[in-house]
Amino acid sequence: MNGDPHAATKNRKARLELLPGVRTLSLRERSLLLLVDGKPLSDLQAMYNGIGAQIVDNLMRQGYLAGPADLPPPSAAQTAAHNKPSIQRPEPGDALRSLAGARMYLFDTCERLFVRRDPVLAQQFREALRAAKDRASMLDVGEAMFEEVAMTAGAERAASLRERFEQLLPSAPSASEPFDSTQPSALA
């Protein structure tokens, strides 16, 4: 700790949140907690393209962080809100939607869900994704993956993966968007 009077510090509640197996905060909130001790508040607030200010504010209100002595204590309403998720995953805007991004999501889903459980099936999905050269064929592979997830992990899990995938797809089909740049070389 550098003794900076404008630094935030994590408290016991934050340390408990960072223990293995404990997951009540979002990934960004947890990663910010890891970096907190001794960092000036201004550095923390500038993180994540400015969203850090909202995250720091929420973490302080929820009692995970202690800041400079001149900060007001959290109100009863703020303390009561501590059980609610403080950061919702934003839906991607049109600029973030792409066939390439959606395809990479399918590759990532394949790696996370199938590689350890069924390496042969994972390899089949990888090959099918590599062979998918257009939107329709990629959607077919995605649907096959979601059906497999539904059989092994349940319909609810498959539905949540499908919903996230659909959020990544561009709203209108784009025949001009190439997949060539999305070939993950590490997934051979």
PDB file of C-alpha atoms in Angstrom:
ATOM      1  CA  MET A   1       0.000   0.000   0.000  1.00  0.00           C
ATOM      2  CA  ASN A   2       1.416   3.395  -0.887  1.00  0.00           C
ATOM      3  CA  GLY A   3      -0.374   5.452   1.788  1.00  0.00           C
ATOM      4  CA  ASP A   4      -2.140   7.636  -0.798  1.00  0.00           C
ATOM      5  CA  PRO A   5      -4.982   9.480   0.985  1.00  0.00           C
ATOM      6  CA  HIS A   6      -7.063   9.172  -2.193  1.00  0.00           C
ATOM      7  CA  ALA A   7      -6.613   5.408  -2.482  1.00  0.00           C
ATOM      8  CA  ALA A   8      -9.338   2.823  -2.092  1.00  0.00           C
ATOM      9  CA  THR A   9      -8.858  -0.322  -0.030  1.00  0.00           C
ATOM     10  CA  LYS A  10     -10.737  -3.583  -0.070  1.00  0.00           C
ATOM     11  CA  ASN A  11     -12.202  -4.768   3.191  1.00  0.00           C
ATOM     12  CA  ARG A  12     -13.008  -8.183   4.671  1.00  0.00           C
ATOM     13  CA  LYS A  13     -16.178  -8.501   2.557  1.00  0.00           C
ATOM     14  CA  ALA A  14     -14.122  -7.957  -0.615  1.00  0.00           C
ATOM     15  CA  ARG A  15     -11.491 -10.481   0.444  1.00  0.00           C
ATOM     16  CA  LEU A  16     -14.224 -13.057   1.058  1.00  0.00           C
ATOM     17  CA  GLU A  17     -15.674 -12.344  -2.408  1.00  0.00           C
ATOM     18  CA  LEU A  18     -12.279 -13.070  -3.964  1.00  0.00           C
ATOM     19  CA  LEU A  19     -11.970 -16.519  -2.380  1.00  0.00           C
ATOM     20  CA  PRO A  20     -12.171 -19.462  -4.775  1.00  0.00           C
ATOM     21  CA  GLY A  21     -15.727 -20.640  -5.375  1.00  0.00           C
ATOM     22  CA  VAL A  22     -17.367 -17.362  -4.333  1.00  0.00           C
ATOM     23  CA  ARG A  23     -19.043 -15.508  -7.221  1.00  0.00           C
ATOM     24  CA  THR A  24     -21.575 -12.841  -6.345  1.00  0.00           C
ATOM     25  CA  LEU A  25     -20.077  -9.990  -8.380  1.00  0.00           C
ATOM     26  CA  SER A  26     -19.533  -9.576 -12.113  1.00  0.00           C
ATOM     27  CA  LEU A  27     -16.169 -10.343 -13.682  1.00  0.00           C
ATOM     28  CA  ARG A  28     -15.344  -6.643 -14.011  1.00  0.00           C
ATOM     29  CA  GLU A  29     -16.246  -5.968 -10.388  1.00  0.00           C
ATOM     30  CA  ARG A  30     -14.096  -8.883  -9.230  1.00  0.00           C
ATOM     31  CA  SER A  31     -11.149  -7.864 -11.399  1.00  0.00           C
ATOM     32  CA  LEU A  32     -11.360  -4.311 -10.102  1.00  0.00           C
ATOM     33  CA  LEU A  33     -11.365  -5.672  -6.527  1.00  0.00           C
ATOM     34  CA  LEU A  34      -8.162  -7.559  -7.280  1.00  0.00           C
ATOM     35  CA  LEU A  35      -6.444  -4.319  -8.313  1.00  0.00           C
ATOM     36  CA  VAL A  36      -7.769  -2.060  -5.572  1.00  0.00           C
ATOM     37  CA  ASP A  37      -5.354  -1.863  -2.659  1.00  0.00           C
ATOM     38  CA  GLY A  38      -3.251   1.266  -2.804  1.00  0.00           C
ATOM     39  CA  LYS A  39      -4.447   2.460  -6.210  1.00  0.00           C
ATOM     40  CA  PRO A  40      -5.735   6.018  -6.401  1.00  0.00           C
ATOM     41  CA  LEU A  41      -9.507   6.225  -6.847  1.00  0.00           C
ATOM     42  CA  SER A  42      -9.011   8.209 -10.038  1.00  0.00           C
ATOM     43  CA  ASP A  43      -7.083   5.279 -11.605  1.00  0.00           C
ATOM     44  CA  LEU A  44      -9.792   2.802 -10.650  1.00  0.00           C
ATOM     45  CA  GLN A  45     -12.555   5.079 -11.897  1.00  0.00           C
ATOM     46  CA  ALA A  46     -10.822   5.446 -15.282  1.00  0.00           C
ATOM     47  CA  MET A  47     -10.777   1.690 -15.863  1.00  0.00           C
ATOM     48  CA  TYR A  48     -13.006  -0.059 -18.410  1.00  0.00           C
ATOM     49  CA  ASN A  49     -13.371   2.988 -20.626  1.00  0.00           C
ATOM     50  CA  GLY A  50     -14.876   5.074 -17.832  1.00  0.00           C
ATOM     51  CA  ILE A  51     -17.290   2.447 -16.508  1.00  0.00           C
ATOM     52  CA  GLY A  52     -14.856   2.025 -13.621  1.00  0.00           C
ATOM     53  CA  ALA A  53     -16.412   5.050 -11.893  1.00  0.00           C
ATOM     54  CA  GLN A  54     -19.795   3.301 -11.740  1.00  0.00           C
ATOM     55  CA  ILE A  55     -18.187   0.042 -10.602  1.00  0.00           C
ATOM     56  CA  VAL A  56     -16.187   1.768  -7.847  1.00  0.00           C
ATOM     57  CA  ASP A  57     -19.290   3.639  -6.711  1.00  0.00           C
ATOM     58  CA  ASN A  58     -21.323   0.419  -6.594  1.00  0.00           C
ATOM     59  CA  LEU A  59     -18.595  -1.496  -4.750  1.00  0.00           C
ATOM     60  CA  MET A  60     -18.321   1.273  -2.164  1.00  0.00           C
ATOM     61  CA  ARG A  61     -22.088   1.419  -1.673  1.00  0.00           C
ATOM     62  CA  GLN A  62     -22.236  -2.345  -1.289  1.00  0.00           C
ATOM     63  CA  GLY A  63     -19.499  -2.282   1.333  1.00  0.00           C
ATOM     64  CA  TYR A  64     -16.706  -4.007  -0.590  1.00  0.00           C
ATOM     65  CA  LEU A  65     -14.405  -0.972  -0.703  1.00  0.00           C
ATOM     66  CA  ALA A  66     -13.300   1.690   1.702  1.00  0.00           C
ATOM     67  CA  GLY A  67     -12.260   5.003   0.220  1.00  0.00           C
ATOM     68  CA  PRO A  68     -10.979   8.328   1.438  1.00  0.00           C
ATOM     69  CA  ALA A  69     -12.409   9.453   4.791  1.00  0.00           C
ATOM     70  CA  ASP A  70     -14.345  12.315   3.188  1.00  0.00           C
ATOM     71  CA  LEU A  71     -16.714   9.987   1.301  1.00  0.00           C
ATOM     72  CA  PRO A  72     -20.230   9.872   2.749  1.00  0.00           C
ATOM     73  CA  PRO A  73     -21.284   6.566   4.345  1.00  0.00           C
ATOM     74  CA  PRO A  74     -23.750   4.437   2.359  1.00  0.00           C
ATOM     75  CA  SER A  75     -27.418   5.140   2.985  1.00  0.00           C
ATOM     76  CA  ALA A  76     -29.867   2.463   4.150  1.00  0.00           C
ATOM     77  CA  ALA A  77     -31.337   2.253   0.628  1.00  0.00           C
ATOM     78  CA  GLN A  78     -27.884   1.775  -0.863  1.00  0.00           C
ATOM     79  CA  THR A  79     -27.043  -0.895   1.702  1.00  0.00           C
ATOM     80  CA  ALA A  80     -30.323  -2.719   0.976  1.00  0.00           C
ATOM     81  CA  ALA A  81     -29.452  -2.796  -2.718  1.00  0.00           C
ATOM     82  CA  HIS A  82     -26.270  -4.761  -2.022  1.00  0.00           C
ATOM     83  CA  ASN A  83     -27.867  -8.123  -2.884  1.00  0.00           C
ATOM     84  CA  LYS A  84     -28.841  -6.982  -6.385  1.00  0.00           C
ATOM     85  CA  PRO A  85     -26.336  -7.375  -9.238  1.00  0.00           C
ATOM     86  CA  SER A  86     -24.809  -3.965  -9.674  1.00  0.00           C
ATOM     87  CA  ILE A  87     -23.661  -4.256 -13.279  1.00  0.00           C
ATOM     88  CA  GLN A  88     -25.838  -5.800 -15.944  1.00  0.00           C
ATOM     89  CA  ARG A  89     -24.233  -7.213 -19.073  1.00  0.00           C
ATOM     90  CA  PRO A  90     -24.959  -4.631 -21.745  1.00  0.00           C
ATOM     91  CA  GLU A  91     -26.439  -5.803 -24.994  1.00  0.00           C
ATOM     92  CA  PRO A  92     -23.998  -5.188 -27.799  1.00  0.00           C
ATOM     93  CA  GLY A  93     -24.800  -2.253 -30.018  1.00  0.00           C
ATOM     94  CA  ASP A  94     -24.810  -2.558 -33.785  1.00  0.00           C
ATOM     95  CA  ALA A  95     -21.098  -1.725 -33.878  1.00  0.00           C
ATOM     96  CA  LEU A  96     -20.311  -4.803 -31.749  1.00  0.00           C
ATOM     97  CA  ARG A  97     -22.497  -7.218 -33.699  1.00  0.00           C
ATOM     98  CA  SER A  98     -20.721  -9.269 -36.339  1.00  0.00           C
ATOM     99  CA  LEU A  99     -20.743 -12.707 -37.876  1.00  0.00           C
ATOM    100  CA  ALA A 100     -17.082 -13.030 -36.970  1.00  0.00           C
ATOM    101  CA  GLY A 101     -17.776 -12.240 -33.312  1.00  0.00           C
ATOM    102  CA  ALA A 102     -20.720 -14.636 -33.232  1.00  0.00           C
ATOM    103  CA  ARG A 103     -18.561 -17.328 -34.787  1.00  0.00           C
ATOM    104  CA  MET A 104     -15.815 -16.794 -32.214  1.00  0.00           C
ATOM    105  CA  TYR A 105     -18.471 -17.115 -29.506  1.00  0.00           C
ATOM    106  CA  LEU A 106     -19.355 -20.545 -30.920  1.00  0.00           C
ATOM    107  CA  PHE A 107     -15.677 -21.576 -30.957  1.00  0.00           C
ATOM    108  CA  ASP A 108     -15.344 -20.411 -27.353  1.00  0.00           C
ATOM    109  CA  THR A 109     -18.536 -22.222 -26.326  1.00  0.00           C
ATOM    110  CA  CYS A 110     -17.209 -25.388 -27.941  1.00  0.00           C
ATOM    111  CA  GLU A 111     -13.942 -25.125 -26.014  1.00  0.00           C
ATOM    112  CA  ARG A 112     -15.602 -24.387 -22.676  1.00  0.00           C
ATOM    113  CA  LEU A 113     -18.350 -26.994 -22.857  1.00  0.00           C
ATOM    114  CA  PHE A 114     -17.170 -29.910 -24.955  1.00  0.00           C
ATOM    115  CA  VAL A 115     -13.368 -30.287 -24.969  1.00  0.00           C
ATOM    116  CA  ARG A 116     -13.052 -32.013 -21.599  1.00  0.00           C
ATOM    117  CA  ARG A 117     -16.349 -33.878 -21.657  1.00  0.00           C
ATOM    118  CA  ASP A 118     -16.246 -35.129 -25.235  1.00  0.00           C
ATOM    119  CA  PRO A 119     -13.073 -34.261 -27.191  1.00  0.00           C
ATOM    120  CA  VAL A 120     -14.269 -36.076 -30.320  1.00  0.00           C
ATOM    121  CA  LEU A 121     -17.513 -34.072 -30.398  1.00  0.00           C
ATOM    122  CA  ALA A 122     -15.552 -30.873 -29.748  1.00  0.00           C
ATOM    123  CA  GLN A 123     -13.326 -31.628 -32.725  1.00  0.00           C
ATOM    124  CA  GLN A 124     -16.385 -32.277 -34.907  1.00  0.00           C
ATOM    125  CA  PHE A 125     -17.882 -28.908 -33.905  1.00  0.00           C
ATOM    126  CA  ARG A 126     -14.562 -27.138 -34.569  1.00  0.00           C
ATOM    127  CA  GLU A 127     -14.325 -28.680 -38.034  1.00  0.00           C
ATOM    128  CA  ALA A 128     -17.943 -27.800 -38.788  1.00  0.00           C
ATOM    129  CA  LEU A 129     -17.339 -24.199 -37.702  1.00  0.00           C
ATOM    130  CA  ARG A 130     -14.227 -23.978 -39.865  1.00  0.00           C
ATOM    131  CA  ALA A 131     -16.201 -25.316 -42.823  1.00  0.00           C
ATOM    132  CA  ALA A 132     -19.083 -22.878 -42.240  1.00  0.00           C
ATOM    133  CA  LYS A 133     -18.408 -20.175 -44.811  1.00  0.00           C
ATOM    134  CA  ASP A 134     -21.728 -18.326 -44.609  1.00  0.00           C
ATOM    135  CA  ARG A 135     -24.322 -17.203 -42.087  1.00  0.00           C
ATOM    136  CA  ALA A 136     -26.739 -20.079 -42.693  1.00  0.00           C
ATOM    137  CA  SER A 137     -24.144 -22.826 -42.248  1.00  0.00           C
ATOM    138  CA  MET A 138     -22.767 -21.126 -39.124  1.00  0.00           C
ATOM    139  CA  LEU A 139     -26.289 -20.906 -37.690  1.00  0.00           C
ATOM    140  CA  ASP A 140     -26.773 -24.622 -38.382  1.00  0.00           C
ATOM    141  CA  VAL A 141     -23.598 -25.518 -36.477  1.00  0.00           C
ATOM    142  CA  GLY A 142     -24.630 -23.227 -33.627  1.00  0.00           C
ATOM    143  CA  GLU A 143     -28.042 -24.834 -33.428  1.00  0.00           C
ATOM    144  CA  ALA A 144     -26.460 -28.300 -33.309  1.00  0.00           C
ATOM    145  CA  MET A 145     -24.232 -27.145 -30.442  1.00  0.00           C
ATOM    146  CA  PHE A 146     -27.178 -25.691 -28.528  1.00  0.00           C
ATOM    147  CA  GLU A 147     -29.152 -28.920 -29.020  1.00  0.00           C
ATOM    148  CA  GLU A 148     -26.224 -30.885 -27.578  1.00  0.00           C
ATOM    149  CA  VAL A 149     -26.049 -28.477 -24.634  1.00  0.00           C
ATOM    150  CA  ALA A 150     -29.787 -28.923 -24.053  1.00  0.00           C
ATOM    151  CA  MET A 151     -29.354 -32.706 -23.900  1.00  0.00           C
ATOM    152  CA  THR A 152     -26.392 -32.591 -21.517  1.00  0.00           C
ATOM    153  CA  ALA A 153     -26.839 -29.445 -19.433  1.00  0.00           C
ATOM    154  CA  GLY A 154     -30.537 -28.692 -19.826  1.00  0.00           C
ATOM    155  CA  ALA A 155     -32.789 -26.523 -21.924  1.00  0.00           C
ATOM    156  CA  GLU A 156     -32.310 -23.467 -19.702  1.00  0.00           C
ATOM    157  CA  ARG A 157     -28.531 -23.470 -20.182  1.00  0.00           C
ATOM    158  CA  ALA A 158     -28.940 -23.941 -23.929  1.00  0.00           C
ATOM    159  CA  ALA A 159     -31.453 -21.090 -24.065  1.00  0.00           C
ATOM    160  CA  SER A 160     -29.102 -18.695 -22.267  1.00  0.00           C
ATOM    161  CA  LEU A 161     -26.236 -19.565 -24.640  1.00  0.00           C
ATOM    162  CA  ARG A 162     -28.523 -19.205 -27.669  1.00  0.00           C
ATOM    163  CA  GLU A 163     -29.762 -15.815 -26.416  1.00  0.00           C
ATOM    164  CA  ARG A 164     -26.211 -14.495 -26.003  1.00  0.00           C
ATOM    165  CA  PHE A 165     -25.286 -15.828 -29.450  1.00  0.00           C
ATOM    166  CA  GLU A 166     -28.277 -14.071 -31.006  1.00  0.00           C
ATOM    167  CA  GLN A 167     -27.205 -10.823 -29.342  1.00  0.00           C
ATOM    168  CA  LEU A 168     -23.879 -11.063 -31.147  1.00  0.00           C
ATOM    169  CA  LEU A 169     -25.377 -11.630 -34.593  1.00  0.00           C
ATOM    170  CA  PRO A 170     -25.821  -8.616 -36.839  1.00  0.00           C
ATOM    171  CA  SER A 171     -29.474  -7.670 -37.220  1.00  0.00           C
ATOM    172  CA  ALA A 172     -29.409  -8.038 -41.010  1.00  0.00           C
ATOM    173  CA  PRO A 173     -27.552 -10.794 -42.842  1.00  0.00           C
ATOM    174  CA  SER A 174     -24.335  -9.555 -44.394  1.00  0.00           C
ATOM    175  CA  ALA A 175     -23.048 -11.632 -47.273  1.00  0.00           C
ATOM    176  CA  SER A 176     -19.926  -9.507 -47.553  1.00  0.00           C
ATOM    177  CA  GLU A 177     -18.565 -10.208 -44.079  1.00  0.00           C
ATOM    178  CA  PRO A 178     -15.757 -12.780 -44.353  1.00  0.00           C
ATOM    179  CA  PHE A 179     -14.937 -15.470 -41.819  1.00  0.00           C
ATOM    180  CA  ASP A 180     -11.319 -15.906 -42.841  1.00  0.00           C
ATOM    181  CA  SER A 181     -10.019 -13.697 -40.028  1.00  0.00           C
ATOM    182  CA  THR A 182     -11.782 -15.794 -37.386  1.00  0.00           C
ATOM    183  CA  GLN A 183      -9.903 -19.042 -37.897  1.00  0.00           C
ATOM    184  CA  PRO A 184      -8.434 -19.734 -34.444  1.00  0.00           C
ATOM    185  CA  SER A 185      -5.027 -21.193 -35.191  1.00  0.00           C
ATOM    186  CA  ALA A 186      -4.666 -22.468 -31.609  1.00  0.00           C
ATOM    187  CA  LEU A 187      -7.730 -24.705 -31.938  1.00  0.00           C
ATOM    188  CA  ALA A 188      -6.267 -27.152 -34.424  1.00  0.00           C
TER     189      ALA A 188
END
